[in-house]
Short mmCIF file of C-alpha atoms and ligand atoms in Angstrom, two decimals:
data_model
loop_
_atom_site.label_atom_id
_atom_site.label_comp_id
_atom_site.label_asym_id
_atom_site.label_seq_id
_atom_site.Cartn_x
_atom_site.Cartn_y
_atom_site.Cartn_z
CA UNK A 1 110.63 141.31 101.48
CA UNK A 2 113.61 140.01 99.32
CA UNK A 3 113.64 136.39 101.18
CA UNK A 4 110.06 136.28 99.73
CA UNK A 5 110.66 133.89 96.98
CA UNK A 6 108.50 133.90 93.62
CA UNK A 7 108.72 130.07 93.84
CA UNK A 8 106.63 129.07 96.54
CA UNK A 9 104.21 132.05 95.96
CA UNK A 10 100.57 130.26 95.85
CA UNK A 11 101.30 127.24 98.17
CA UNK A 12 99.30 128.55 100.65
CA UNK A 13 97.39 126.35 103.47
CA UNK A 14 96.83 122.76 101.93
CA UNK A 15 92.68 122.05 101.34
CA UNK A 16 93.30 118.83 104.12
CA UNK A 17 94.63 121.10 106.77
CA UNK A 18 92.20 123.25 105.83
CA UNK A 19 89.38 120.88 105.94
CA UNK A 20 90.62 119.19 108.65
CA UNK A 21 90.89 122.70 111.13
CA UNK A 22 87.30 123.33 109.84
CA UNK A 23 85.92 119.46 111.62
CA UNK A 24 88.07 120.54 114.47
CA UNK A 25 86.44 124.16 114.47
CA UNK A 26 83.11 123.47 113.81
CA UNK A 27 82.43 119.31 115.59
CA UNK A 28 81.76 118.38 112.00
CA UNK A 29 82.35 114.71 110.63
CA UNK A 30 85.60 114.70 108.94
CA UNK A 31 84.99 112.86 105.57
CA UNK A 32 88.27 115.12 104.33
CA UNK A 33 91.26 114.86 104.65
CA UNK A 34 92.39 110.55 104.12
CA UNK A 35 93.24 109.20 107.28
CA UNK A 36 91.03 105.93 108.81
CA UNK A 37 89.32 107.09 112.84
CA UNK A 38 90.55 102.86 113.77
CA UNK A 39 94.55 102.27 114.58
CA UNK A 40 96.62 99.62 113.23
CA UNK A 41 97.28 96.57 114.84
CA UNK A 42 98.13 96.04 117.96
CA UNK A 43 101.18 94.08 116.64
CA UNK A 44 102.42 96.97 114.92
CA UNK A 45 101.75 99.30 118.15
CA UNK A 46 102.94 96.83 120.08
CA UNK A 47 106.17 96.51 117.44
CA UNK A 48 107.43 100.06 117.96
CA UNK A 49 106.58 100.42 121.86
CA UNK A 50 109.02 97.76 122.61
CA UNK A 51 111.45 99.21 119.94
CA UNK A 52 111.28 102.61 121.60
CA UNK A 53 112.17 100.74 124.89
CA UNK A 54 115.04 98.71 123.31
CA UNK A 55 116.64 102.30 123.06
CA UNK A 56 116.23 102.41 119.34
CA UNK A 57 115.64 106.14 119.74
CA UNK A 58 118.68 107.65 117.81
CA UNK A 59 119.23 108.38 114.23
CA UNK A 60 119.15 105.44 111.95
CA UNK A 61 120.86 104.87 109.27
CA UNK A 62 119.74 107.64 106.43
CA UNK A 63 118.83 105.15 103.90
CA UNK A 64 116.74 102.94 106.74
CA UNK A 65 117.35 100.59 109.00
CA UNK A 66 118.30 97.78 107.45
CA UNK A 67 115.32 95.24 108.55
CA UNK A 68 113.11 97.56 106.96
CA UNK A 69 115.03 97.33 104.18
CA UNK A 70 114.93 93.65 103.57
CA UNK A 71 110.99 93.88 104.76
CA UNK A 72 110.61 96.13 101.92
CA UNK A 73 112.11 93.99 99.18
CA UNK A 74 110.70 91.02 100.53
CA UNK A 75 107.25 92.37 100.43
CA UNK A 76 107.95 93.16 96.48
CA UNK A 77 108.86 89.99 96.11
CA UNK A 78 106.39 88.52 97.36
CA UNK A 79 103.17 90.13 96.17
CA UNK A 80 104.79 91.75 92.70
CA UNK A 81 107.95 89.19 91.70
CA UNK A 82 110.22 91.89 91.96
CA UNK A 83 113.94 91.56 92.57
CA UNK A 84 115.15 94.46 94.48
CA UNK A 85 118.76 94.63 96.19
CA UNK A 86 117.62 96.28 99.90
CA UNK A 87 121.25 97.47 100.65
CA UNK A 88 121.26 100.09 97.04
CA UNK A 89 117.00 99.80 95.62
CA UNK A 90 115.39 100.63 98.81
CA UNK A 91 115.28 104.17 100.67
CA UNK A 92 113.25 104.53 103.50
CA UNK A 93 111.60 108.37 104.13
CA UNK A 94 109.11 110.13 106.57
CA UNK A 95 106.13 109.16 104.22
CA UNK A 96 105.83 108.84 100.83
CA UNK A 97 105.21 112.36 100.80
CA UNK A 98 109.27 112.67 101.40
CA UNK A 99 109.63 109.70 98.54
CA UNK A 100 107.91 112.28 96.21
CA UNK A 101 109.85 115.29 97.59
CA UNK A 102 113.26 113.34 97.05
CA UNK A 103 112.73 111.39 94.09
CA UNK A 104 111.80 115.18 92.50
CA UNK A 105 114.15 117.25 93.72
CA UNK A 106 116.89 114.37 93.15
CA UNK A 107 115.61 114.00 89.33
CA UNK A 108 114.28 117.12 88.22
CA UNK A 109 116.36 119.80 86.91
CA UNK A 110 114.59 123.60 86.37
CA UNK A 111 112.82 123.58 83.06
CA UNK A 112 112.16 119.82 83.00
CA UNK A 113 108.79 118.33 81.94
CA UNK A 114 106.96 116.52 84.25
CA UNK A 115 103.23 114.75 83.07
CA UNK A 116 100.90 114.43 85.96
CA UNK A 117 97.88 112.77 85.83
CA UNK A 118 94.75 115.19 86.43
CA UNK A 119 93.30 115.29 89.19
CA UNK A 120 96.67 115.87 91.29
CA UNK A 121 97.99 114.69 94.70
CA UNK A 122 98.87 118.23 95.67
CA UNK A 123 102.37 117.83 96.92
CA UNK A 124 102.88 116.82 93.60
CA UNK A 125 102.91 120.12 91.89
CA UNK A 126 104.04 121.80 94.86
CA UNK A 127 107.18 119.56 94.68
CA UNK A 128 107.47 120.14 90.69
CA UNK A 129 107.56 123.48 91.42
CA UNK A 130 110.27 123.83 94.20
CA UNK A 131 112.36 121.70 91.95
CA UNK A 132 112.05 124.00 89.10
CA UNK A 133 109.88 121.66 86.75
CA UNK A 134 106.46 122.15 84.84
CA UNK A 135 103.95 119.91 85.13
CA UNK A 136 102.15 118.77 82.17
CA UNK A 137 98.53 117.22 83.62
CA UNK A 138 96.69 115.04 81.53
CA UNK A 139 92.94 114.79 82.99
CA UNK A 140 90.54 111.85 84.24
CA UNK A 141 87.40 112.90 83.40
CA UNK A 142 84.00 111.49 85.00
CA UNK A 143 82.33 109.58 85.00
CA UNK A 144 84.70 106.88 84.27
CA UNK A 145 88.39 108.93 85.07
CA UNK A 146 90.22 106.28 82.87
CA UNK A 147 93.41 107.45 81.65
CA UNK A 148 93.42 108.85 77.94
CA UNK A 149 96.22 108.03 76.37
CA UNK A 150 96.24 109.69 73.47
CA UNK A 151 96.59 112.90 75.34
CA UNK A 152 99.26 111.28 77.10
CA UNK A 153 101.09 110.45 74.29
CA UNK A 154 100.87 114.01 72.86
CA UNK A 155 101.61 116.11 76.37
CA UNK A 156 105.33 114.63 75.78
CA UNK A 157 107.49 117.15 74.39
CA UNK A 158 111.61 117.42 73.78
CA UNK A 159 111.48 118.89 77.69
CA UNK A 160 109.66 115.47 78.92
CA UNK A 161 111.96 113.82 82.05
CA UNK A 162 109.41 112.15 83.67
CA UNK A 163 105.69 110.58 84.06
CA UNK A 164 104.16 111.07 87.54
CA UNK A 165 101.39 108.12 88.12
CA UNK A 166 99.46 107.47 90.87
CA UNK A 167 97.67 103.88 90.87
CA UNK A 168 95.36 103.45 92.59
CA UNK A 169 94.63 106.98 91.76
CA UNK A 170 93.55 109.86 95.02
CA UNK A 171 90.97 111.36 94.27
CA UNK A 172 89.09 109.78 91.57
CA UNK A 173 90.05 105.50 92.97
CA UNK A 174 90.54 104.48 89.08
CA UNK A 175 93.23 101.51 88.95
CA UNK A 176 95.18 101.06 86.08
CA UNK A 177 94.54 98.52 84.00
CA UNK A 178 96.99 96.10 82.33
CA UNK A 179 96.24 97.91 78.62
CA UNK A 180 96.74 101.54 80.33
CA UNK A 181 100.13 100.33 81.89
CA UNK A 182 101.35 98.64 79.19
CA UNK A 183 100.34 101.89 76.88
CA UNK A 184 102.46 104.43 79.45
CA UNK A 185 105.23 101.80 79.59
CA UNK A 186 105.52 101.99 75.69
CA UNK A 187 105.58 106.04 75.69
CA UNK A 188 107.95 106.15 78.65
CA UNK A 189 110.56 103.60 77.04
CA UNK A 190 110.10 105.48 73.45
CA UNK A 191 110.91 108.62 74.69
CA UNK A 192 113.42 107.35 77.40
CA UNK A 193 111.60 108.65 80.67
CA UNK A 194 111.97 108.14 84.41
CA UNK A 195 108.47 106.74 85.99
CA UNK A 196 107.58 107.90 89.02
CA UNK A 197 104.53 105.89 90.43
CA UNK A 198 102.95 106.40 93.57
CA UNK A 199 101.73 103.09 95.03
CA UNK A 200 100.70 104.17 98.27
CA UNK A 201 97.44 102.66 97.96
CA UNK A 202 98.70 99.18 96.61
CA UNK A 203 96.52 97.31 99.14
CA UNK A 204 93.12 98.79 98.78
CA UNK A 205 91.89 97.70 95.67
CA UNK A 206 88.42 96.08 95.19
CA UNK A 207 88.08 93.22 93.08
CA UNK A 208 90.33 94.69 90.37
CA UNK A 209 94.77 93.67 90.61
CA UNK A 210 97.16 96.50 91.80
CA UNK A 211 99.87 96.32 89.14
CA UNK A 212 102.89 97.67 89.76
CA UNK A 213 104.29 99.45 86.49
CA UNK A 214 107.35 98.53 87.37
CA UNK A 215 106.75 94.66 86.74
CA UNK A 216 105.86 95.65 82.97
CA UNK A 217 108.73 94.27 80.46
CA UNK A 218 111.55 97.66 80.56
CA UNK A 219 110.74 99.28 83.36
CA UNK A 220 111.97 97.88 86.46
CA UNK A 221 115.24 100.00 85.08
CA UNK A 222 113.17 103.14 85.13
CA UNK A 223 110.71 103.60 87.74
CA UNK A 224 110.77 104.60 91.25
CA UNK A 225 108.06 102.90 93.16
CA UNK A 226 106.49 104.95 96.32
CA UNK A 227 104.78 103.65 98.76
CA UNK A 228 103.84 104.28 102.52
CA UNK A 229 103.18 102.27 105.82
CA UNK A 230 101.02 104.54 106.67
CA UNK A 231 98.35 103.60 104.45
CA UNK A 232 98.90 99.99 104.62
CA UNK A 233 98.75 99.51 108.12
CA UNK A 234 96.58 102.54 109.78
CA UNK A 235 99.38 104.66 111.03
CA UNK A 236 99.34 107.67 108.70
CA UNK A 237 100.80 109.83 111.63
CA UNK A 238 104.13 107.47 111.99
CA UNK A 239 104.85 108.80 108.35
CA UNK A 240 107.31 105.62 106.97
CA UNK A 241 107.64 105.70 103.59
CA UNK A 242 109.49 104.16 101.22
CA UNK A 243 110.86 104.25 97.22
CA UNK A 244 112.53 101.55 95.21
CA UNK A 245 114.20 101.43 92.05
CA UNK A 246 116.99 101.29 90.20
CA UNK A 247 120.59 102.07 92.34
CA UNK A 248 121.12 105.24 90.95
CA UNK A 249 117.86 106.69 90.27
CA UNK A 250 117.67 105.69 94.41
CA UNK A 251 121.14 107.37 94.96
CA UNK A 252 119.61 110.43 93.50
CA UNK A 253 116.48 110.32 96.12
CA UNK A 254 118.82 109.09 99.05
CA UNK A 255 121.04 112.01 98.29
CA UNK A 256 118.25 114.82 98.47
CA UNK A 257 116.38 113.03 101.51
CA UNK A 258 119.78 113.49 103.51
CA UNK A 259 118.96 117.38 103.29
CA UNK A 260 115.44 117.02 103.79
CA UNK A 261 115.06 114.60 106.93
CA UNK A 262 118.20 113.17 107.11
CA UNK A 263 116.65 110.07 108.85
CA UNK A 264 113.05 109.05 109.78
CA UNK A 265 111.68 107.84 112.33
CA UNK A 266 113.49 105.14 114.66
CA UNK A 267 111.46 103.12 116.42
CA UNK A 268 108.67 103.04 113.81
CA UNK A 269 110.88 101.41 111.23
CA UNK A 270 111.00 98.01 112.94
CA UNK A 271 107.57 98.21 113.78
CA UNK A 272 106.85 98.44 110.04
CA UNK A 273 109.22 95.92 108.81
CA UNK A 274 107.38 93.36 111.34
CA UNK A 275 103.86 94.75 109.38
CA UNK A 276 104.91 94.18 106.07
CA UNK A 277 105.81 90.53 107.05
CA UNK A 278 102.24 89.95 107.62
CA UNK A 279 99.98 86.83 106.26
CA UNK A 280 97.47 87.36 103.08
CA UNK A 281 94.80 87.50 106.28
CA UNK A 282 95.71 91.01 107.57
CA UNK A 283 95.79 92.43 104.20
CA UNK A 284 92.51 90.49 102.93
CA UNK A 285 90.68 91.37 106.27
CA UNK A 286 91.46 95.31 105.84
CA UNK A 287 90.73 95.20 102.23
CA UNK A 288 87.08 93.99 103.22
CA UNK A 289 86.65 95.78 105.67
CA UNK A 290 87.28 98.91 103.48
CA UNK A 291 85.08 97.48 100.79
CA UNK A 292 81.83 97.32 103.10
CA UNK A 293 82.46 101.05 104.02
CA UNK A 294 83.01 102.11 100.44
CA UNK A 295 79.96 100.47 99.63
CA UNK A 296 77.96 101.99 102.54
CA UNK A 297 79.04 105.04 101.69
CA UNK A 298 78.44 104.96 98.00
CA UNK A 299 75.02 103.50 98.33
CA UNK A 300 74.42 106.31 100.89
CA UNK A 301 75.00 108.89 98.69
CA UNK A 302 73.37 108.08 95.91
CA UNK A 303 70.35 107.40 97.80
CA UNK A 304 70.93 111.33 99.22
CA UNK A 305 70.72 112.16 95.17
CA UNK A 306 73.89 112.43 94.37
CA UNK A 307 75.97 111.36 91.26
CA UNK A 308 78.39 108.95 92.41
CA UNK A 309 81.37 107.06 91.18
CA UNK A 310 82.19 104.03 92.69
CA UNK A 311 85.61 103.49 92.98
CA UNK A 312 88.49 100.66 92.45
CA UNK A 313 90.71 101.93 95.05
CA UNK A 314 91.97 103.71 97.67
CA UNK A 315 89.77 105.05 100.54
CA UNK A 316 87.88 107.91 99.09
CA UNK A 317 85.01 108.10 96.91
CA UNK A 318 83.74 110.61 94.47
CA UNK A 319 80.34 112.16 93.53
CA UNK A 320 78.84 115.28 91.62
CA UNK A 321 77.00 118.04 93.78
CA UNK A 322 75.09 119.21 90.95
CA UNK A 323 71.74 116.73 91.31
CA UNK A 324 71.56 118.15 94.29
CA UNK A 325 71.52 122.05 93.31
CA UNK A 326 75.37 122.63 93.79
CA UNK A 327 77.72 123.42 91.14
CA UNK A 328 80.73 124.46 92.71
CA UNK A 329 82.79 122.04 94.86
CA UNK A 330 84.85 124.46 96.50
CA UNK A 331 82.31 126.45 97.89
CA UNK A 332 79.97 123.56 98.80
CA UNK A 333 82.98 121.98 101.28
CA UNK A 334 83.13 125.57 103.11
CA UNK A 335 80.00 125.53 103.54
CA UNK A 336 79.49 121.85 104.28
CA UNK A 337 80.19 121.77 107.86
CA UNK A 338 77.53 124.80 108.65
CA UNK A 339 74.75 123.24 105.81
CA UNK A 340 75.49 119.87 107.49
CA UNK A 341 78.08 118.81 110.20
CA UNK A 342 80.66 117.15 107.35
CA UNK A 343 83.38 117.91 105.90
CA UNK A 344 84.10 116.85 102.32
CA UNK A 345 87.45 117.75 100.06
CA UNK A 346 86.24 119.46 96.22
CA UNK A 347 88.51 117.91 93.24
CA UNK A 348 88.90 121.84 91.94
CA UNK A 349 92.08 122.90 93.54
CA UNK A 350 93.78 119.32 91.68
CA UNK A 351 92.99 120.60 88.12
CA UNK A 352 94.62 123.04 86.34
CA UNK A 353 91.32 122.31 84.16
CA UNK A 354 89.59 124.02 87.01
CA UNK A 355 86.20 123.25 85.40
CA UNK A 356 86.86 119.53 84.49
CA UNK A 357 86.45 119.41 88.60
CA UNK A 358 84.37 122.04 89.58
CA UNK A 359 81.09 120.00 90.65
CA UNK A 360 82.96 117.08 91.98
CA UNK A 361 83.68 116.29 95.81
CA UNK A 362 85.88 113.50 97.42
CA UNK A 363 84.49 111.60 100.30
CA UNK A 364 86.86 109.82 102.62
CA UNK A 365 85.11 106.24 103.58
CA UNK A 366 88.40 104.91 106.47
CA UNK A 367 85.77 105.56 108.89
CA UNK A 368 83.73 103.23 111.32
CA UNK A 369 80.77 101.99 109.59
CA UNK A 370 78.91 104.05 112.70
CA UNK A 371 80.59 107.45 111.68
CA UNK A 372 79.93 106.92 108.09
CA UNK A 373 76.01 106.28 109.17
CA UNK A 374 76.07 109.08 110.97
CA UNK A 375 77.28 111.31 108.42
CA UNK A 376 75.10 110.21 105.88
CA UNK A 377 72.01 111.30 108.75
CA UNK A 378 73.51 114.56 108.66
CA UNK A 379 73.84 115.14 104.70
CA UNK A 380 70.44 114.04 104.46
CA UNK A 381 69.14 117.50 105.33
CA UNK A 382 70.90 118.57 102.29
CA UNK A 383 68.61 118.31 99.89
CA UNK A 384 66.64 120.97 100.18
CA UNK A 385 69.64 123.36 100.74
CA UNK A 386 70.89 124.11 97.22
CA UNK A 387 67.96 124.50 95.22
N1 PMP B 1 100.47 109.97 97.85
C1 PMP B 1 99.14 109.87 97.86
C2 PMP B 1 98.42 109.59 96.60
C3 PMP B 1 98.44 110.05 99.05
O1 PMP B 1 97.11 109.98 99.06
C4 PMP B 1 99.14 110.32 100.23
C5 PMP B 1 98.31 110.49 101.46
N2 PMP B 1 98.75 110.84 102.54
C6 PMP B 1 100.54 110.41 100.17
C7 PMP B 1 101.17 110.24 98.96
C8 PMP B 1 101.38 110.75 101.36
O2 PMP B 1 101.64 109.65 102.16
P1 PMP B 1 102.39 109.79 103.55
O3 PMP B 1 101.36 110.12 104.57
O4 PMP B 1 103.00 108.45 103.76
O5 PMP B 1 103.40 110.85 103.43
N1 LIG B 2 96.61 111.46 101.60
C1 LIG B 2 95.62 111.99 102.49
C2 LIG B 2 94.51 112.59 101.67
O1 LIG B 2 94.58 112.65 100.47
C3 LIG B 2 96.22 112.99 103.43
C4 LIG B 2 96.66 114.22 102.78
C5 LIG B 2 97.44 115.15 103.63
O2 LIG B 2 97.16 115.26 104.82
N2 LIG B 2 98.39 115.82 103.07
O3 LIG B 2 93.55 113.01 102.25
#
């Protein structure tokens, strides 16, 4: 077929959708794909029921409606110290997976460089590629998955437009640290790149800061900053996103998200802005809360046998299959939800260094501390299976 393009050959069915049809399939426990079994507040529900009754049920306003806007830039201000104009640094889109589409496709021209770190959000590379660009991954490795900079530093080349971050980091949970910033800052302002970091996880981080790059001395003028309500408030399927930045690195994004979404969602934008308004408590409370399952879950698995890293951030935690008589990830989720009633998502299909993540699996832990139990009865049986 001629329409066929060579482009998006090999994007195939994502490994969440995947996953996530295999728990529906099969009645397994769906430790996949990242999205917490609890909703958001009832404020926020509350928020955009009574928004969708107000009538506010026609397009908005392409860049977001503007108390959304100011929500956003108030929340920067307020956690971060950043100064950012709502009415030209602020773009609202449906999720941040939109933010990465547009800020991509907006900045990217074919044949630009793009450094990703290793393991990769997948509509990363799937975005790098519609846009033209190559990606250049530098790895995390385990058992730590700090970022090495030194390979950083040498994956830029005269074709280099942009590093693609992603603190705290899906899948591994490493936060960057102050030093690791400050190092990507230095090679970013040297060799006069656009940063593109994906925040979406800003508020999950356990006893360790969330630092936004952008805060580091020269680079409030080049970085876009991603982030997502969805995340922060337990409505991944309202999919309000958001990226700030400079005015015309934003223009660029705005301009591509016309022809992507146009708008996003109506009534969910006020609903948000009235979220992002809320006290230290909310935020504290759900970063606990997230902390106890992490740490069930951890404990859990290494008590089942197997190697695992406790992570800084987000929601999902990592371990090795191989104690247990596994070796490759990939196989072991297909399998999972027959061997065991859970479903897991393998690290392999982020790498381009296919073996730097061939024994590893990510575990989701946004799950009731009765779910996550229950899951951990049902991998018990496991140990038997791959020796
Ligand atoms: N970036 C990362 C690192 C993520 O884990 C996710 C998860 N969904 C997204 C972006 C996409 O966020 P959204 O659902 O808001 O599109
Ligand atoms: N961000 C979530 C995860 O990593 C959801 C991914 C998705 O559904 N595309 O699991």
């Amino acid at each position: 077929m001629k329409a066929r393009s060579a482009r998006l050959n090999g994007l195939g069915t994502t490994i969440f959708a995947e996953m996530s049809a295999a728990a529906a399939r099969t009645g397994a426990i769906n430790l996949g794909q990242g999205f917490p079994d609890t909703d958001g507040p009832a404020a926020v529900l509350d928020a955009a029921i009574a928004a969708i009754r107000d009538g506010r049920n026609q397009y908005p306003p392409g860049a977001g409606v503007p108390e959304l806007r100011a929500a956003i830039a108030r929340h920067q201000k307020r956690w971060y110290g950043l100064n950012v104009d709502p009415d030209a640094e602020v773009v609202v889109t449906t999720g941040a997976t939109e933010a990465i589409a547009g800020t991509l496709l907006g900045l990217i021209d074919p044949g630009d460089e793009v450094i990703v770190l290793e393991p990769y959000y997948d509509s990363y590379v799937a975005m790098i590629q519609m846009a033209g660009g190559v990606r250049k991954p530098v790895t995390l490795r385990a058992p730590d998955f700090r970022l090495p900079i030194e390979e950083l530093r040498g994956a830029v080349t005269g074709n280099t437009t942009a590093i693609l971050l992603n603190s705290p980091h899906n899948p591994t949970g490493t936060v960057l640290d102050a030093e690791e910033l400050a190092a990507i800052a230095s090679v970013a302002i040297e060799h006069d790149l656009v940063v593109i970091s994906d925040e979406v996880y800003e508020h999950l981080t356990f006893g360790v800061p969330h630092i936004p790059i952008s805060t580091l001395p020269g680079m409030a003028e080049r970085t876009i900053t991603i982030s997502s309500g969805g995340k922060s408030f337990s409505v991944t399927g309202w999919k309000i996103g958001w990226a700030t930045g400079p005015a015309e690195l934003i223009a660029a994004v705005t301009g591509a998200k016309q022809f992507l979404s146009y708008t996003s969602g109506a009534p969910f934008q006020p609903a948000i802005a009235a979220a992002l308004d809320f006290g230290e408590d909310y935020f504290t409370a759900f970063r606990t809360q997230m902390q106890q399952q992490r740490d069930q879950l951890c404990a859990g698995l290494t008590a089942l046998g197997f190697e695992t890293f406790i992570p800084a951030g987000t929601y999902f935690a990592t371990s090795d299959i191989r104690p247990l008589g596994f070796d490759d990830g990939l196989d072991f989720c297909r399998r999972l939800p027959e061997l065991a009633g859970v479903v897991a998502i393998p690290h392999q299909v982020f790498y381009d260094d296919v073996e730097a993540g061939r024994p590893l699996v990510r575990w989701a832990f946004c799950k009731r501390p009765e779910v996550i139990s229950e899951a951990l009865v049902r991998l018990s049986g496991l140990a038997t299976h791959g020796r």
